mmCIF file of C-alpha atoms in Angstrom:
data_model
loop_
_atom_site.group_PDB
_atom_site.id
_atom_site.type_symbol
_atom_site.label_atom_id
_atom_site.label_comp_id
_atom_site.label_asym_id
_atom_site.label_seq_id
_atom_site.Cartn_x
_atom_site.Cartn_y
_atom_site.Cartn_z
ATOM 1 C CA UNK A 29 0.000 0.000 0.000
ATOM 2 C CA UNK A 30 1.245 3.475 -0.862
ATOM 3 C CA UNK A 31 2.194 5.965 1.822
ATOM 4 C CA UNK A 32 0.162 8.628 -0.013
ATOM 5 C CA UNK A 33 -3.307 8.264 -1.522
ATOM 6 C CA UNK A 34 -5.558 10.606 -3.458
ATOM 7 C CA UNK A 35 -8.067 12.341 -1.224
ATOM 8 C CA UNK A 36 -10.301 14.608 -3.266
ATOM 9 C CA UNK A 37 -10.172 16.597 -6.497
ATOM 10 C CA UNK A 38 -11.448 20.167 -6.013
ATOM 11 C CA UNK A 39 -12.820 22.403 -8.746
ATOM 12 C CA UNK A 40 -12.911 26.188 -8.472
ATOM 13 C CA UNK A 41 -16.321 27.721 -9.188
ATOM 14 C CA UNK A 42 -18.559 30.682 -8.394
ATOM 15 C CA UNK A 43 -21.291 28.654 -6.604
ATOM 16 C CA UNK A 44 -20.105 25.404 -4.950
ATOM 17 C CA UNK A 45 -23.599 24.226 -3.981
ATOM 18 C CA UNK A 46 -24.929 24.564 -7.530
ATOM 19 C CA UNK A 47 -21.965 22.844 -9.197
ATOM 20 C CA UNK A 48 -21.949 20.085 -6.558
ATOM 21 C CA UNK A 49 -25.628 19.521 -7.353
ATOM 22 C CA UNK A 50 -24.820 19.189 -11.060
ATOM 23 C CA UNK A 51 -22.123 16.548 -10.497
ATOM 24 C CA UNK A 52 -24.177 14.730 -7.842
ATOM 25 C CA UNK A 53 -26.949 14.296 -10.426
ATOM 26 C CA UNK A 54 -24.500 13.287 -13.178
ATOM 27 C CA UNK A 55 -22.885 10.604 -11.005
ATOM 28 C CA UNK A 56 -25.785 9.572 -8.766
ATOM 29 C CA UNK A 57 -23.762 10.641 -5.708
ATOM 30 C CA UNK A 58 -24.877 12.745 -2.733
ATOM 31 C CA UNK A 59 -24.042 16.339 -1.813
ATOM 32 C CA UNK A 60 -22.299 16.832 1.528
ATOM 33 C CA UNK A 61 -22.278 20.494 2.534
ATOM 34 C CA UNK A 62 -20.160 21.438 5.537
ATOM 35 C CA UNK A 63 -22.318 24.505 6.063
ATOM 36 C CA UNK A 64 -19.888 27.312 5.273
ATOM 37 C CA UNK A 65 -20.851 27.562 1.591
ATOM 38 C CA UNK A 66 -17.267 28.011 0.374
ATOM 39 C CA UNK A 67 -16.562 24.269 0.107
ATOM 40 C CA UNK A 68 -19.030 21.542 -0.863
ATOM 41 C CA UNK A 69 -18.315 17.881 -1.641
ATOM 42 C CA UNK A 70 -20.176 15.153 -3.445
ATOM 43 C CA UNK A 71 -19.594 11.707 -2.003
ATOM 44 C CA UNK A 72 -19.642 8.490 -3.960
ATOM 45 C CA UNK A 73 -18.976 4.832 -3.323
ATOM 46 C CA UNK A 74 -15.822 3.597 -1.614
ATOM 47 C CA UNK A 75 -15.005 7.032 -0.198
ATOM 48 C CA UNK A 76 -14.558 8.688 -3.576
ATOM 49 C CA UNK A 77 -15.388 12.393 -3.636
ATOM 50 C CA UNK A 78 -15.282 15.565 -5.688
ATOM 51 C CA UNK A 79 -15.084 18.964 -4.021
ATOM 52 C CA UNK A 80 -16.093 22.420 -5.173
ATOM 53 C CA UNK A 81 -14.630 25.594 -3.742
ATOM 54 C CA UNK A 82 -15.870 29.137 -4.182
ATOM 55 C CA UNK A 83 -13.495 31.517 -5.920
ATOM 56 C CA UNK A 84 -14.075 35.241 -6.170
ATOM 57 C CA UNK A 85 -13.964 36.548 -9.738
ATOM 58 C CA UNK A 86 -14.065 33.011 -11.160
ATOM 59 C CA UNK A 87 -13.160 32.868 -14.853
ATOM 60 C CA UNK A 88 -14.184 29.687 -16.702
ATOM 61 C CA UNK A 89 -11.623 27.860 -18.837
ATOM 62 C CA UNK A 90 -11.820 28.654 -22.537
ATOM 63 C CA UNK A 91 -11.651 25.206 -24.066
ATOM 64 C CA UNK A 92 -10.098 24.419 -26.487
ATOM 65 C CA UNK A 93 -8.178 27.723 -26.416
ATOM 66 C CA UNK A 94 -5.513 28.485 -23.850
ATOM 67 C CA UNK A 95 -6.273 32.141 -23.025
ATOM 68 C CA UNK A 96 -7.776 30.777 -19.801
ATOM 69 C CA UNK A 97 -6.400 27.201 -19.711
ATOM 70 C CA UNK A 98 -8.445 24.248 -18.502
ATOM 71 C CA UNK A 99 -5.664 23.034 -16.175
ATOM 72 C CA UNK A 100 -7.564 19.788 -15.606
ATOM 73 C CA UNK A 101 -10.593 17.939 -16.871
ATOM 74 C CA UNK A 102 -12.656 15.003 -15.668
ATOM 75 C CA UNK A 103 -13.289 11.804 -17.629
ATOM 76 C CA UNK A 104 -16.388 9.731 -16.881
ATOM 77 C CA UNK A 105 -16.719 6.180 -18.224
ATOM 78 C CA UNK A 106 -19.957 5.223 -19.988
ATOM 79 C CA UNK A 107 -20.935 1.961 -21.670
ATOM 80 C CA UNK A 108 -20.945 2.484 -25.432
ATOM 81 C CA UNK A 109 -24.592 1.395 -25.699
ATOM 82 C CA UNK A 110 -25.560 4.152 -23.230
ATOM 83 C CA UNK A 111 -23.518 7.104 -24.522
ATOM 84 C CA UNK A 112 -26.509 8.867 -26.129
ATOM 85 C CA UNK A 113 -28.580 8.432 -22.959
ATOM 86 C CA UNK A 114 -25.695 9.763 -20.851
ATOM 87 C CA UNK A 115 -25.380 12.736 -23.189
ATOM 88 C CA UNK A 116 -29.077 13.545 -22.888
ATOM 89 C CA UNK A 117 -28.731 13.414 -19.099
ATOM 90 C CA UNK A 118 -25.733 15.748 -18.774
ATOM 91 C CA UNK A 119 -27.173 18.219 -21.305
ATOM 92 C CA UNK A 120 -30.521 18.251 -19.474
ATOM 93 C CA UNK A 121 -28.600 19.023 -16.270
ATOM 94 C CA UNK A 122 -26.906 22.023 -17.868
ATOM 95 C CA UNK A 123 -23.800 20.728 -19.674
ATOM 96 C CA UNK A 124 -22.940 21.935 -23.167
ATOM 97 C CA UNK A 125 -21.625 19.553 -25.851
ATOM 98 C CA UNK A 126 -18.537 21.113 -27.435
ATOM 99 C CA UNK A 127 -16.975 18.173 -29.306
ATOM 100 C CA UNK A 128 -18.922 15.145 -30.534
ATOM 101 C CA UNK A 129 -17.078 11.869 -31.114
ATOM 102 C CA UNK A 130 -18.201 11.916 -34.774
ATOM 103 C CA UNK A 131 -17.843 8.138 -34.800
ATOM 104 C CA UNK A 132 -14.038 8.349 -34.886
ATOM 105 C CA UNK A 133 -13.199 8.987 -31.213
ATOM 106 C CA UNK A 134 -14.090 7.136 -28.043
ATOM 107 C CA UNK A 135 -15.079 10.269 -26.102
ATOM 108 C CA UNK A 136 -17.287 13.362 -26.254
ATOM 109 C CA UNK A 137 -16.323 16.686 -24.673
ATOM 110 C CA UNK A 138 -18.715 18.878 -22.659
ATOM 111 C CA UNK A 139 -18.538 21.990 -20.520
ATOM 112 C CA UNK A 140 -20.210 21.883 -17.107
ATOM 113 C CA UNK A 141 -22.528 24.766 -16.124
ATOM 114 C CA UNK A 142 -19.567 26.990 -15.159
ATOM 115 C CA UNK A 143 -17.268 26.025 -18.030
ATOM 116 C CA UNK A 144 -15.080 23.169 -16.764
ATOM 117 C CA UNK A 145 -14.448 20.670 -19.561
ATOM 118 C CA UNK A 146 -15.287 17.010 -18.967
ATOM 119 C CA UNK A 147 -15.576 13.963 -21.177
ATOM 120 C CA UNK A 148 -17.924 11.038 -21.454
ATOM 121 C CA UNK A 149 -15.606 8.200 -22.485
ATOM 122 C CA UNK A 150 -16.638 4.860 -23.939
ATOM 123 C CA UNK A 151 -15.629 1.954 -21.763
#
């Protein structure tokens, strides 16, 4: 076992509660708010979590450009037979499709409601 393990990945955003709600719905996880409003987590199985922290004057990444670089993105695995259903779900929740797989890639790129890029990847 490693001495160090990954705890949580945190995303900067203007409204942690709202973005946590988006990802909780996407993943079927639950929102855990510590009450201060500046930091909210969504908890999943086996102790996995994503965190969202409030940042004043938040500027969304400008994907694919680098004027405001993405710095990180999230990949979510989806069964190939369910990719269209998964896309409908994330778009209904507020994501924006910015790069379709066009039948030649094994992923589709979206922006979450505050501009973070993420991918639905075929598994």
